[in-house]
mmCIF file of C-alpha atoms and ligand atoms in Angstrom:
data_model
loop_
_atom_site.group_PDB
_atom_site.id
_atom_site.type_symbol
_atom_site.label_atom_id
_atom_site.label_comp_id
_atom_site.label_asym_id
_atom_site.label_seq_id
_atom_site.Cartn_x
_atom_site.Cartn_y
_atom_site.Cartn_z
ATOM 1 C CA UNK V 1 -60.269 47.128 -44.619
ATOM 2 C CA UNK V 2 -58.892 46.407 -48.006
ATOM 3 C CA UNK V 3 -55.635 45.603 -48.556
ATOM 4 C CA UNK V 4 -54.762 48.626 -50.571
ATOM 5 C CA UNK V 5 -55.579 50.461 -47.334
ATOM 6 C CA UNK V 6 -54.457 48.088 -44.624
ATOM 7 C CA UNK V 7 -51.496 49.857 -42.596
ATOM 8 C CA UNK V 8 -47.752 48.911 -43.292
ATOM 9 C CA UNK V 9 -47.234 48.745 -39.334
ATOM 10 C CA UNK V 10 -44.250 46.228 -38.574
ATOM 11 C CA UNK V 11 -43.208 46.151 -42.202
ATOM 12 C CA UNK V 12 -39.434 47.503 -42.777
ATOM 13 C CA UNK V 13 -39.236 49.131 -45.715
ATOM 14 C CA UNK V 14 -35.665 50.424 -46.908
ATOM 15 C CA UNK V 15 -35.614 53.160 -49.310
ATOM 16 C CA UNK V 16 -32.007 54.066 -50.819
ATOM 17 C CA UNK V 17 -32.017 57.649 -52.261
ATOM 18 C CA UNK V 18 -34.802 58.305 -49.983
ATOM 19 C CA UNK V 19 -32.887 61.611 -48.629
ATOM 20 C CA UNK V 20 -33.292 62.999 -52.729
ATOM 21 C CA UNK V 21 -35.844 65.095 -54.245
ATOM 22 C CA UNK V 22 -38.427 62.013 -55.384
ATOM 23 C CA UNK V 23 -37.251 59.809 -52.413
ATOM 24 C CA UNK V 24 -38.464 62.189 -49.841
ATOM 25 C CA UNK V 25 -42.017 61.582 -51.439
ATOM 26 C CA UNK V 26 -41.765 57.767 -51.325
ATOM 27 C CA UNK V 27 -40.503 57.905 -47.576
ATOM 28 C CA UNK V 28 -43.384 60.347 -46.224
ATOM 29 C CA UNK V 29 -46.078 57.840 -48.144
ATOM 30 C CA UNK V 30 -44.607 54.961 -46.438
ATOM 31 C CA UNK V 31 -44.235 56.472 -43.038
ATOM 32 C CA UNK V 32 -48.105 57.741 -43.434
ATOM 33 C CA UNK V 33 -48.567 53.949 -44.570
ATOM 34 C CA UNK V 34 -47.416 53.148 -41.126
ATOM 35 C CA UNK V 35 -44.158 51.595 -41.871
ATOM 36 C CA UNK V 36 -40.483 51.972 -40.236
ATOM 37 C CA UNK V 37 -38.457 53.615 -42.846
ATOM 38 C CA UNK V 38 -34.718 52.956 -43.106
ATOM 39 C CA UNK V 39 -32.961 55.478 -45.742
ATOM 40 C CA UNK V 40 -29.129 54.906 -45.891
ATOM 41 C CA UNK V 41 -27.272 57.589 -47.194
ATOM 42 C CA UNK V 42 -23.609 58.403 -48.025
ATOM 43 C CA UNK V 43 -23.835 62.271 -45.991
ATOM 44 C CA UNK V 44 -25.091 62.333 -42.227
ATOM 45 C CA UNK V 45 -26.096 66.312 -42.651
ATOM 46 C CA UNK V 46 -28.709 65.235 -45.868
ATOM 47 C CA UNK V 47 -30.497 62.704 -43.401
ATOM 48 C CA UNK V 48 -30.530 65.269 -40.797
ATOM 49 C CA UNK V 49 -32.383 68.015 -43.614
ATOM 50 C CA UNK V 50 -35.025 64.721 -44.452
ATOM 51 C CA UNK V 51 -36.039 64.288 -41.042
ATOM 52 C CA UNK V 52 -36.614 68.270 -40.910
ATOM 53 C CA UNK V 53 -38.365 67.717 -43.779
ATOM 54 C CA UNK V 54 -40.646 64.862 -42.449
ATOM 55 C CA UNK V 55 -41.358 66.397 -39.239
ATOM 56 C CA UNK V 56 -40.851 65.279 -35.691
ATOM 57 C CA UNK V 57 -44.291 62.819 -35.685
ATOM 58 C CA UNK V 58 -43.560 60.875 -38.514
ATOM 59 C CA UNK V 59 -39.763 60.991 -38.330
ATOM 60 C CA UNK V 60 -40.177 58.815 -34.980
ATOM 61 C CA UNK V 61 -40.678 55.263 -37.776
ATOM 62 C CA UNK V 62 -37.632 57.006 -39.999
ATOM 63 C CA UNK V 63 -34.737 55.306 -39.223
ATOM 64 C CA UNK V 64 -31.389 57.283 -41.244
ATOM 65 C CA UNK V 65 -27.787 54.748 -41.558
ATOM 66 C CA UNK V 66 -24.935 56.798 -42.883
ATOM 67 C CA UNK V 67 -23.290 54.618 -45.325
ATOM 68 C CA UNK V 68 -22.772 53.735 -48.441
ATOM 69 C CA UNK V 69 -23.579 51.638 -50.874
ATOM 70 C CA UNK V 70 -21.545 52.427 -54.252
ATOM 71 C CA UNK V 71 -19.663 48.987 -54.416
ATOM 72 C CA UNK V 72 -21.115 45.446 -53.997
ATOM 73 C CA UNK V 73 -19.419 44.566 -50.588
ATOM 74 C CA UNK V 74 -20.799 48.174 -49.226
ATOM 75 C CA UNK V 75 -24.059 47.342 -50.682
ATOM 76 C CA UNK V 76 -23.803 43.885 -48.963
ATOM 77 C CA UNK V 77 -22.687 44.828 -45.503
ATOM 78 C CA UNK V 78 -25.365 47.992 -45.383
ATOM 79 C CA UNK V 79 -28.030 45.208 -46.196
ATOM 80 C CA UNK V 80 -26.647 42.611 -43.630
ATOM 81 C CA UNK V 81 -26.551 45.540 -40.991
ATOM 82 C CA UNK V 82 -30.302 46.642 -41.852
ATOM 83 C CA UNK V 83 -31.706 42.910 -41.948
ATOM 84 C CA UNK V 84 -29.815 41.935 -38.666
ATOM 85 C CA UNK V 85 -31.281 45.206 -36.693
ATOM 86 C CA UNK V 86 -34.804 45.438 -38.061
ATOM 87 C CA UNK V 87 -34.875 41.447 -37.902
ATOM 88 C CA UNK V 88 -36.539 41.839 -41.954
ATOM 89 C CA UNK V 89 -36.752 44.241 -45.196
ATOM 90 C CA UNK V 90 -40.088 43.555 -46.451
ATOM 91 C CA UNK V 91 -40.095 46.242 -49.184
ATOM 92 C CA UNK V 92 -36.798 48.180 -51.166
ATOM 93 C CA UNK V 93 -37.515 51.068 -53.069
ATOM 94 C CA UNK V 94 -34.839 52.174 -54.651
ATOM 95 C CA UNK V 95 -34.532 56.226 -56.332
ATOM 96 C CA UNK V 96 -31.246 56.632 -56.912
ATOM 97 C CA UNK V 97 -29.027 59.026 -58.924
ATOM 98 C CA UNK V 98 -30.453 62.054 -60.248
ATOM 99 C CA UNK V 99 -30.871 64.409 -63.991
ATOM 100 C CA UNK V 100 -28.134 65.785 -65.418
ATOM 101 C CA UNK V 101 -27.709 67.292 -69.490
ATOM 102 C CA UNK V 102 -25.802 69.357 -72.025
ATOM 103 C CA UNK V 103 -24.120 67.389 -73.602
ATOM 104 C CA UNK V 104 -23.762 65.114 -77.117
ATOM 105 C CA UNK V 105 -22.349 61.823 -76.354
ATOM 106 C CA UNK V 106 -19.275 62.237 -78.081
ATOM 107 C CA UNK V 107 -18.624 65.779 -75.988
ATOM 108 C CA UNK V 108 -19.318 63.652 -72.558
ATOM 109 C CA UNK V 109 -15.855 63.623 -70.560
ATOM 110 C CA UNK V 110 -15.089 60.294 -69.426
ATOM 111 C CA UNK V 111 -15.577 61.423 -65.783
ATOM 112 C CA UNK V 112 -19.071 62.580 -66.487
ATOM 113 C CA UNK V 113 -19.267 58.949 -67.515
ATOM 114 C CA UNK V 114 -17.980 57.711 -64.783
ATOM 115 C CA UNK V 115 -20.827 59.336 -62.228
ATOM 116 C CA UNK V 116 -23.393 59.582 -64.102
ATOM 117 C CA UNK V 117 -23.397 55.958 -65.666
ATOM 118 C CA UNK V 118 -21.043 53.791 -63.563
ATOM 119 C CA UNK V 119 -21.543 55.086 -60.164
ATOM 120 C CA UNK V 120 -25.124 55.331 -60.652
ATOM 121 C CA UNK V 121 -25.941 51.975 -62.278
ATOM 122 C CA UNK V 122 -23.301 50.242 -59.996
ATOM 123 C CA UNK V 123 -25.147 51.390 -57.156
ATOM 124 C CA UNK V 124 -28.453 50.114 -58.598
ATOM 125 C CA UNK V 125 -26.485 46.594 -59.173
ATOM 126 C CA UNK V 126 -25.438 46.484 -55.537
ATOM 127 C CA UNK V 127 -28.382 47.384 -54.025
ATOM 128 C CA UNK V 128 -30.502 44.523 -56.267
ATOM 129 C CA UNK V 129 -27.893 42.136 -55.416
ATOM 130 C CA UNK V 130 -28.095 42.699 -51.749
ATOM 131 C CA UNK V 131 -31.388 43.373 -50.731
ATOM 132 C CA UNK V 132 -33.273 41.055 -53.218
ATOM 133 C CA UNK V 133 -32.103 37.556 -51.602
ATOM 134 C CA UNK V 134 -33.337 39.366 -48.588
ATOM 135 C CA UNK V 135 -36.790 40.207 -48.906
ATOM 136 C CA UNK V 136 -39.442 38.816 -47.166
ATOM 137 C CA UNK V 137 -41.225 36.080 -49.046
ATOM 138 C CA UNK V 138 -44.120 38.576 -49.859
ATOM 139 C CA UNK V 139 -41.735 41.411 -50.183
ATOM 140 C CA UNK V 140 -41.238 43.410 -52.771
ATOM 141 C CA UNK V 141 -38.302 45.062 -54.813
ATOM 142 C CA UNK V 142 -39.297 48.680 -56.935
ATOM 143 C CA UNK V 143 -37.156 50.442 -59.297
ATOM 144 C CA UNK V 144 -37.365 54.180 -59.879
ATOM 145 C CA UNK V 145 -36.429 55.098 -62.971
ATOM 146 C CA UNK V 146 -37.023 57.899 -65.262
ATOM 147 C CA UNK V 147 -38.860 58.702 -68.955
ATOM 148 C CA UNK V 148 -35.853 58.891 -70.231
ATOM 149 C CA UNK V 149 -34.670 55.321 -70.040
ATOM 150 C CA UNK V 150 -37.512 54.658 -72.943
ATOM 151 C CA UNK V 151 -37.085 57.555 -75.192
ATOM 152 C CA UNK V 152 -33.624 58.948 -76.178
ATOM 153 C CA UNK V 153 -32.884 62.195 -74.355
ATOM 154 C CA UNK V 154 -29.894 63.271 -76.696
ATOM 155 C CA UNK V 155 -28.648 66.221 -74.467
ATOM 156 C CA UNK V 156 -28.461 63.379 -71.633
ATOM 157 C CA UNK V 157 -27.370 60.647 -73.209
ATOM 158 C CA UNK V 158 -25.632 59.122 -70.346
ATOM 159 C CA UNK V 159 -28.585 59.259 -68.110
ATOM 160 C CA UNK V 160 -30.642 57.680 -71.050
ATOM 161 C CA UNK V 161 -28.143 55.077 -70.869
ATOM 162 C CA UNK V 162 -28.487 54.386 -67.429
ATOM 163 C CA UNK V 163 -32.074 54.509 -66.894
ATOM 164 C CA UNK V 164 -32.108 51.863 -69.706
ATOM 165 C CA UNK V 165 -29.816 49.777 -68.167
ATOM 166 C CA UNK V 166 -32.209 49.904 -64.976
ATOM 167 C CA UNK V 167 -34.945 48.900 -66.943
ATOM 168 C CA UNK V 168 -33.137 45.091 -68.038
ATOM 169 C CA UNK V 169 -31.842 44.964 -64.789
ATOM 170 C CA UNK V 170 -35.533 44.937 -63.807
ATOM 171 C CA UNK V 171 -36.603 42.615 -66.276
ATOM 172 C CA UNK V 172 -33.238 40.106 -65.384
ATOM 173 C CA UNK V 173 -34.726 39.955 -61.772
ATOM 174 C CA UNK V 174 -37.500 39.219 -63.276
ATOM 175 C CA UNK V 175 -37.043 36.624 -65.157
ATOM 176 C CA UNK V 176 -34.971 34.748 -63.002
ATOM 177 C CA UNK V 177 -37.311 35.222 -60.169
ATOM 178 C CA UNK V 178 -39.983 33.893 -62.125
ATOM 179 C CA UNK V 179 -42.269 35.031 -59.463
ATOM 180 C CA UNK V 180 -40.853 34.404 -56.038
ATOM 181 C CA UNK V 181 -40.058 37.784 -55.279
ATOM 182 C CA UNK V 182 -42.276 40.485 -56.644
ATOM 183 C CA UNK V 183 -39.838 43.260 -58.944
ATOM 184 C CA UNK V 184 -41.657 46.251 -60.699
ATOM 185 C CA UNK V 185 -40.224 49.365 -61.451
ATOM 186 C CA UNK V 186 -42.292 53.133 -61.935
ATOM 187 C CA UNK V 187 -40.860 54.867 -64.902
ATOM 188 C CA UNK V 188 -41.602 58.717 -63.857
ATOM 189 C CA UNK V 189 -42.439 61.878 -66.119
ATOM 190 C CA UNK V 190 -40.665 65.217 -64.469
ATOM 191 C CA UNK V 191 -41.844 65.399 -60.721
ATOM 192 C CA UNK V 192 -42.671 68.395 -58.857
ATOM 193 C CA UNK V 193 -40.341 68.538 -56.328
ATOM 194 C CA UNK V 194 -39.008 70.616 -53.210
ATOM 195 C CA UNK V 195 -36.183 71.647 -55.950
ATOM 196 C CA UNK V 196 -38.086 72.484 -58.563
ATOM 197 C CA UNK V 197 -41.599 73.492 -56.871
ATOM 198 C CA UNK V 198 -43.578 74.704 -60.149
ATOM 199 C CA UNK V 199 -44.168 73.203 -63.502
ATOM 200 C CA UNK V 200 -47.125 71.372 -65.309
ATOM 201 C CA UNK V 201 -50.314 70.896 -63.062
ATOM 202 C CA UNK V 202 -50.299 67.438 -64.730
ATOM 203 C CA UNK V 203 -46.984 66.875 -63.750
ATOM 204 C CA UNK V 204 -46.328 64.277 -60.641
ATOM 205 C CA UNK V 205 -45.496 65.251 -57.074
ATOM 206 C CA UNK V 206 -42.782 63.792 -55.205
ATOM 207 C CA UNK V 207 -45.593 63.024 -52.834
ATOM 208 C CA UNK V 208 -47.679 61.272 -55.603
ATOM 209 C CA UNK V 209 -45.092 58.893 -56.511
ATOM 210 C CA UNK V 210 -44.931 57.880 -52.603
ATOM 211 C CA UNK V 211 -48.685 57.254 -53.175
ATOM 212 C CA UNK V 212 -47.787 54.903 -55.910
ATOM 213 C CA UNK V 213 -44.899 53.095 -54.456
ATOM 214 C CA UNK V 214 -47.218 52.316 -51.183
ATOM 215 C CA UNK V 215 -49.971 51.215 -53.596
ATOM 216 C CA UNK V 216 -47.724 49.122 -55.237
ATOM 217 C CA UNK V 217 -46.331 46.948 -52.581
ATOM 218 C CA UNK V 218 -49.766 46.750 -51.299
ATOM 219 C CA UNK V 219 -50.500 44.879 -54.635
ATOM 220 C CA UNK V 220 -49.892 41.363 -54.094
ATOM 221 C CA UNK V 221 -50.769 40.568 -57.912
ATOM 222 C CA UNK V 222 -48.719 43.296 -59.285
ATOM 223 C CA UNK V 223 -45.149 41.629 -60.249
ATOM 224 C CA UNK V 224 -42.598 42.531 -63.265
ATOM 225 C CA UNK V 225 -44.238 45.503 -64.909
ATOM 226 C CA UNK V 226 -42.699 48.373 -65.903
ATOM 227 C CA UNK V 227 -45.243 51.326 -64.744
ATOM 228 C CA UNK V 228 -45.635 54.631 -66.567
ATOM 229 C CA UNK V 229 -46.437 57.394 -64.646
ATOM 230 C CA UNK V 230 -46.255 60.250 -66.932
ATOM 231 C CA UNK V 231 -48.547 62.291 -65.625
ATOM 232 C CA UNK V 232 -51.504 62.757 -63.377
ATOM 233 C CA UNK V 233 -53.495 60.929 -65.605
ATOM 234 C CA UNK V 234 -50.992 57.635 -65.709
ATOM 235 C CA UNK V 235 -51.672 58.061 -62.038
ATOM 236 C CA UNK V 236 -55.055 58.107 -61.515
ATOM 237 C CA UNK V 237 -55.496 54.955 -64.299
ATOM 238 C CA UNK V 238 -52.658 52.579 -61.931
ATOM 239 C CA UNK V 239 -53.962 53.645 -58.589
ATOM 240 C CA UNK V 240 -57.415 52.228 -60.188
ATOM 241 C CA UNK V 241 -55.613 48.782 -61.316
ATOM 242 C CA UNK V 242 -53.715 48.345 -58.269
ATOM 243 C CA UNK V 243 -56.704 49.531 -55.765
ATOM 244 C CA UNK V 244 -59.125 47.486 -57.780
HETATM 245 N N1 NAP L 318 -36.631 64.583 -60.256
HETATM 246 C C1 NAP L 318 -37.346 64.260 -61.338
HETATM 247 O O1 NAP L 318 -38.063 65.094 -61.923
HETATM 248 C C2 NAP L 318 -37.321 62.838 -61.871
HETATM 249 C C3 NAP L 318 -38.034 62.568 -63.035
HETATM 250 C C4 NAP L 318 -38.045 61.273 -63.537
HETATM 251 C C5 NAP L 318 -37.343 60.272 -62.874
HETATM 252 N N2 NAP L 318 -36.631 60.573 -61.750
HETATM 253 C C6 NAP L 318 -35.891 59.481 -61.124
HETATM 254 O O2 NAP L 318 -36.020 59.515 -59.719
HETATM 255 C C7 NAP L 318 -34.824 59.013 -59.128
HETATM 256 C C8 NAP L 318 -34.316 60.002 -58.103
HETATM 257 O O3 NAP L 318 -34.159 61.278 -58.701
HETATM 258 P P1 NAP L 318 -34.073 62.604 -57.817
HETATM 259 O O4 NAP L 318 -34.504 63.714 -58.678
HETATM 260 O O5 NAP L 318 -34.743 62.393 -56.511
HETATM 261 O O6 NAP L 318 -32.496 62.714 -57.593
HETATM 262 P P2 NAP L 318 -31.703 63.453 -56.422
HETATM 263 O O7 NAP L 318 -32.533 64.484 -55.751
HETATM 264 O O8 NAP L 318 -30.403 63.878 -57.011
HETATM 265 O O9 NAP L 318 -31.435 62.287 -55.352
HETATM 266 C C9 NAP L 318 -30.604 61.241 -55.710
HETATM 267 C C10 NAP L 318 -30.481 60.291 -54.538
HETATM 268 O O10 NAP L 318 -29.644 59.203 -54.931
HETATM 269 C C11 NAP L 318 -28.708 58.944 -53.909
HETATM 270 N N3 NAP L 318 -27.438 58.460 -54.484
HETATM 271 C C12 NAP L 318 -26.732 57.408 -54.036
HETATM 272 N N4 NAP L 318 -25.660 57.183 -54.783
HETATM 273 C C13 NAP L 318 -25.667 58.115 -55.739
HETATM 274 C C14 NAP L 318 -24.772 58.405 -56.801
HETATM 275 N N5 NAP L 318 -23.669 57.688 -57.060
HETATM 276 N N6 NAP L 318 -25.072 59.465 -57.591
HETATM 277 C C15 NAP L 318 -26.177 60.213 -57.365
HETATM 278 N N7 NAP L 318 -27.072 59.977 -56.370
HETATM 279 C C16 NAP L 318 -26.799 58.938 -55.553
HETATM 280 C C17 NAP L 318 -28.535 60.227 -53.137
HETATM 281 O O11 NAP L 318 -28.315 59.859 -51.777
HETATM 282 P P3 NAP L 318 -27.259 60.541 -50.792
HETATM 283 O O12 NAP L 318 -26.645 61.702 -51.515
HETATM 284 O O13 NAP L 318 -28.086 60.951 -49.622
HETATM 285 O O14 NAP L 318 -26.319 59.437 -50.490
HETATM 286 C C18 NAP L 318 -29.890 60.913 -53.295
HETATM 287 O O15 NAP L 318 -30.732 60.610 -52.222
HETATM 288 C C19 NAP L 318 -33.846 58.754 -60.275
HETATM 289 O O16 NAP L 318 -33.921 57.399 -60.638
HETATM 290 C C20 NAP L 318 -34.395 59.607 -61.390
HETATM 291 O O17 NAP L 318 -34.099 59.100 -62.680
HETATM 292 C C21 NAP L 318 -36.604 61.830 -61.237
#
């Protein structure tokens, strides 16, 4: 057995957003890895609809925590909670905050702002803050962010915004980390998803991006990259680097 095939069994891997339309995706290919999912969420009735969505087999390692993480001391306390009942967090995954559009930046209302840049990226913050000092010493830490963080998206300026600001906030952990905890993030094309189930053959499934996250933490030599998954192509070419 390689290790880009040996099971996640015992390993607690947390995955915040996991109840959304990519998350589901990362928290089937980690409960398939053999891993015990935790997915906190801020609505009881959307971790109810994931572990439909799962199924009753795999749901039995899915462990849901309704709460919230949208300010630093919520962030903190969630991540206290999770650590002191699974005893570890080996792994975060974090896909958080979704697409929104139609707008220039100077039409953007200031509460548009407000949840699609400050909520969003303050979450991000929190989480980082409270889970990295956690991790196991060969944990891992894995942002999901989106194309549009690297190339202006000028009908969604904000969430340009934000997934840029996810990207330095990658690269901060990085760079202060300078190696002790491992900190990547997977910067996604559009994803076939249970909300939008059509599009480009060559686009992702949320299903394939769970393939990469597990192949990713499985990589011990993989540390402060930003990964482009584009496309099925992008896909194929990392799972070859990171299964060897
Ligand atoms: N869908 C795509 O095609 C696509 C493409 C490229 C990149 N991405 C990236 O993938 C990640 C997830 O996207 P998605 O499409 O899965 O989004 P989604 O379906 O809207 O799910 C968003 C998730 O974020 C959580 N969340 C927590 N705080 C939030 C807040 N303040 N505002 C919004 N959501 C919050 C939600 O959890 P609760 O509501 O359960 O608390 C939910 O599980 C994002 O980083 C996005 O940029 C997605």
């Amino acid at each position: 057995m390689t290790t880009s095939t040996a099971p996640l069994t015992g390993k607690v891997v947390v995955v915040p957003g996991g109840t959304g339309n990519v998350g589901e995706g990362i928290v089937r290919a980690f409960l398939i890895a053999g891993a015990t999912v935790v997915v906190p969420s801020r609505s009881q009735s959307r971790l109810d609809r994931l572990a439909q969505l799962i199924g009753p087999e795999l749901a039995l390692s899915l462990k849901g925590v309704n709460g919230t993480y949208g300010t630093f001391d919520e962030a903190h306390d969630l991540a206290a909670k999770i650590a002191t009942e699974h005893e570890r967090v080996d792994h975060v995954v974090a896909s958080v905050g979704g697409w929104w559009m139609g707008k220039a930046l100077w039409d953007t209302s200031e509460a548009e702002w407000q949840k699609h840049f400050v909520d969003t990226t303050t979450s991000h913050m929190a989480l980082a803050r409270a889970f990295v000092p956690r991790l196991t010493p060969d944990g891992s830490y894995t942002v999901i962010a989106g194309f549009s963080g690297q190339k202006p998206y000028p009908a969604a300026g904000i969430v340009s915004m934000h997934g840029a600001a996810l990207l330095m906030m990658r690269e901060v952990l990085s760079a202060k980390l300078r190696g002790q905890r491992r900190v990547n993030d997977l910067i996604l094309g559009p994803i076939i998803n249970r909300s939008r189930p059509g599009g480009n053959p060559n686009w992702l499934t949320a299903d394939q991006v769970g393939e990469a996250a597990v192949a990713l933490t499985r990589t011990p030599s993989l540390t402060d990259e930003h990964i482009v998954l584009d496309n099925v192509d992008d896909l194929k070419r990392e799972l070859g680097r990171m299964n060897g």
